[in-house]
Amino acid sequence: MPAMVNRALAWCVYAVIFTASSLTTAAPCGQANSLQDDNKRIVTDAFDRWAAGGTTFFNDLLHQDVVWRIKGSGPSAGEFRGRDVFLDRAVRPFANRLSTPVRPTAVRIFADGDHVIAHWEGGGVARDGKPYANSYAWIMLMQDGKAAEVTAYLDLVPYDDILRRIPLPAQ
């Protein structure tokens, strides 16, 4: 009888060790959190640099082949394929109508695996001296430290108002 108990106990210990080692080798406990934490840090750092006066936010954060979607029903809603296309068709036409650039003033970053959500407030001043303010929520799919897909939610009324009201400065 004692031999049988010892054998049963040995099998239980073996089962616990095998199960524990299988879990840690098949899916390391910190791996998902590490990716999530890295993605959150990358986006947070980019916003911090932008808020401090940096001008390379989109180049730093966006994958060259990003797909950027602006949700909504205004004239600016749509999809842009490629970082350069997005910068040329959406960012620069808007930024060139401002006398002070949009800067994030309050940022909250949330991460879940390879997705990062930035909920932020931003403001600047248009070339006619009127303030611009908006609230944004960007959902980013991260790949290799860059945003490969972005779905952007914002109030398109003040955004489109800047594009309509302020003429592009002469090049």
Coordinates of C-alpha atoms in Angstrom, one line a residue:
M1 CA 0.0 0.0 0.0
P2 CA 2.7 2.6 0.8
A3 CA 4.4 1.9 -2.5
M4 CA 1.1 2.6 -4.3
V5 CA 0.6 5.9 -2.4
N6 CA 4.2 6.9 -3.2
R7 CA 3.6 6.0 -6.9
A8 CA 0.4 8.0 -7.0
L9 CA 2.0 11.0 -5.3
A10 CA 4.9 10.8 -7.7
W11 CA 2.5 10.9 -10.7
C12 CA 0.7 13.9 -9.2
V13 CA 4.0 15.7 -8.7
Y14 CA 5.0 14.8 -12.3
A15 CA 1.6 16.0 -13.6
V16 CA 1.9 19.4 -11.9
I17 CA 5.5 19.9 -13.1
F18 CA 4.6 18.8 -16.6
T19 CA 1.5 21.1 -16.7
A20 CA 3.5 24.1 -15.3
S21 CA 6.4 23.6 -17.7
S22 CA 4.0 23.2 -20.7
L23 CA 2.2 26.4 -19.8
T24 CA 5.4 28.4 -19.5
T25 CA 7.0 27.0 -22.7
A26 CA 3.9 27.1 -24.9
A27 CA 2.8 30.6 -24.0
P28 CA 5.2 32.6 -21.8
C29 CA 3.2 34.5 -19.2
G30 CA 4.8 37.9 -19.9
Q31 CA 4.9 37.7 -23.7
A32 CA 1.4 39.2 -24.4
N33 CA 1.8 41.8 -21.8
S34 CA 5.3 42.7 -23.1
L35 CA 3.9 43.3 -26.6
Q36 CA 1.0 45.3 -25.2
D37 CA 3.3 47.3 -22.9
D38 CA 5.8 48.0 -25.8
N39 CA 3.0 49.2 -28.1
K40 CA 1.6 51.4 -25.4
R41 CA 5.0 52.9 -24.6
I42 CA 5.7 53.5 -28.4
V43 CA 2.5 55.4 -28.8
T44 CA 2.8 57.3 -25.4
D45 CA 6.4 58.4 -26.3
A46 CA 5.3 59.6 -29.7
F47 CA 2.5 61.7 -28.1
D48 CA 4.9 63.0 -25.5
R49 CA 7.3 64.2 -28.1
W50 CA 4.5 65.8 -30.1
A51 CA 3.1 67.6 -27.1
A52 CA 6.6 68.9 -26.3
G53 CA 6.8 70.5 -29.7
G54 CA 8.0 67.7 -31.9
T55 CA 7.0 67.7 -35.6
T56 CA 7.7 64.1 -36.6
F57 CA 4.8 62.4 -34.9
F58 CA 3.3 60.8 -38.1
N59 CA 6.6 59.8 -39.5
D60 CA 7.7 58.3 -36.2
L61 CA 4.5 56.4 -35.5
L62 CA 3.0 55.3 -38.9
H63 CA 4.0 52.4 -41.0
Q64 CA 4.9 53.4 -44.5
D65 CA 2.0 51.4 -45.8
V66 CA -0.5 52.5 -43.2
V67 CA -4.2 52.4 -43.9
W68 CA -5.7 55.4 -42.2
R69 CA -9.5 55.7 -42.0
I70 CA -11.3 58.8 -40.9
K71 CA -14.8 57.8 -39.8
G72 CA -17.8 60.0 -40.3
S73 CA -19.9 61.6 -42.9
G74 CA -18.2 64.9 -43.6
P75 CA -16.1 65.7 -46.7
S76 CA -12.9 64.7 -44.9
A77 CA -14.1 61.2 -44.0
G78 CA -12.5 58.4 -46.0
E79 CA -9.6 56.1 -46.3
F80 CA -6.0 56.9 -47.1
R81 CA -3.5 54.1 -48.2
G82 CA 0.1 54.9 -47.4
R83 CA 1.7 57.3 -45.0
D84 CA 2.7 59.8 -47.8
V85 CA -0.8 59.8 -49.2
F86 CA -2.3 60.4 -45.8
L87 CA 0.2 63.2 -45.1
D88 CA -0.3 64.8 -48.5
R89 CA -4.1 64.6 -48.6
A90 CA -5.2 65.0 -45.0
V91 CA -2.4 66.3 -42.7
R92 CA -0.7 69.0 -44.7
P93 CA -3.8 70.6 -46.2
F94 CA -5.1 71.0 -42.6
A95 CA -1.8 72.0 -40.9
N96 CA -1.1 74.6 -43.6
R97 CA -4.2 76.4 -42.6
L98 CA -3.1 76.8 -39.0
S99 CA -0.9 79.5 -37.5
T100 CA 0.0 77.3 -34.5
P101 CA 0.0 73.5 -35.0
V102 CA -2.4 71.1 -33.3
R103 CA -0.9 69.8 -30.1
P104 CA -2.3 67.1 -27.8
T105 CA -3.3 68.6 -24.5
A106 CA -4.8 65.6 -22.7
V107 CA -3.9 62.0 -23.7
R108 CA -5.1 58.7 -22.4
I109 CA -3.6 55.6 -24.0
F110 CA -5.1 52.1 -23.7
A111 CA -3.5 48.9 -25.1
D112 CA -4.7 45.4 -25.7
G113 CA -2.2 43.2 -27.4
D114 CA -1.4 44.7 -30.8
H115 CA -4.1 47.4 -30.6
V116 CA -3.6 50.8 -29.0
I117 CA -6.3 53.4 -28.5
A118 CA -5.3 57.0 -28.0
H119 CA -8.1 59.2 -26.7
W120 CA -6.9 62.8 -26.8
E121 CA -7.9 66.4 -26.8
G122 CA -6.0 68.8 -29.1
G123 CA -6.0 72.4 -30.1
G124 CA -4.3 75.0 -32.2
V125 CA -5.0 78.3 -33.9
A126 CA -6.2 78.8 -37.4
R127 CA -4.6 81.4 -39.7
D128 CA -7.5 83.7 -39.1
G129 CA -6.8 83.8 -35.4
K130 CA -9.7 81.6 -34.3
P131 CA -9.0 78.7 -32.1
Y132 CA -9.4 75.1 -33.2
A133 CA -10.2 72.4 -30.6
N134 CA -11.2 68.8 -31.1
S135 CA -11.5 65.5 -29.4
Y136 CA -10.0 62.4 -31.0
A137 CA -10.0 58.6 -30.6
W138 CA -7.6 56.7 -32.7
I139 CA -7.6 52.9 -32.8
M140 CA -4.2 51.7 -34.0
L141 CA -3.2 48.2 -35.1
M142 CA 0.5 48.0 -34.3
Q143 CA 3.0 45.9 -36.3
D144 CA 6.7 45.9 -35.6
G145 CA 6.5 49.1 -33.5
K146 CA 4.5 51.1 -36.1
A147 CA 0.8 51.7 -36.7
A148 CA -0.2 49.7 -39.7
E149 CA -3.9 50.5 -39.5
V150 CA -5.6 53.5 -37.9
T151 CA -9.3 54.2 -37.5
A152 CA -9.7 57.8 -36.5
Y153 CA -12.8 59.3 -34.8
L154 CA -13.1 63.1 -34.4
D155 CA -15.7 65.8 -34.7
L156 CA -15.4 66.5 -38.4
V157 CA -17.5 69.8 -38.2
P158 CA -14.6 71.9 -36.8
Y159 CA -12.0 70.1 -38.9
D160 CA -13.9 70.6 -42.1
D161 CA -14.7 74.2 -41.1
I162 CA -10.9 75.0 -41.1
L163 CA -10.5 73.4 -44.5
R164 CA -13.5 75.4 -45.9
R165 CA -12.9 78.7 -44.1
I166 CA -9.2 79.2 -44.4
P167 CA -7.6 79.3 -47.9
L168 CA -4.4 77.4 -48.5
P169 CA -1.4 79.8 -48.3
A170 CA 0.5 80.4 -51.5
Q171 CA 3.3 77.9 -52.0

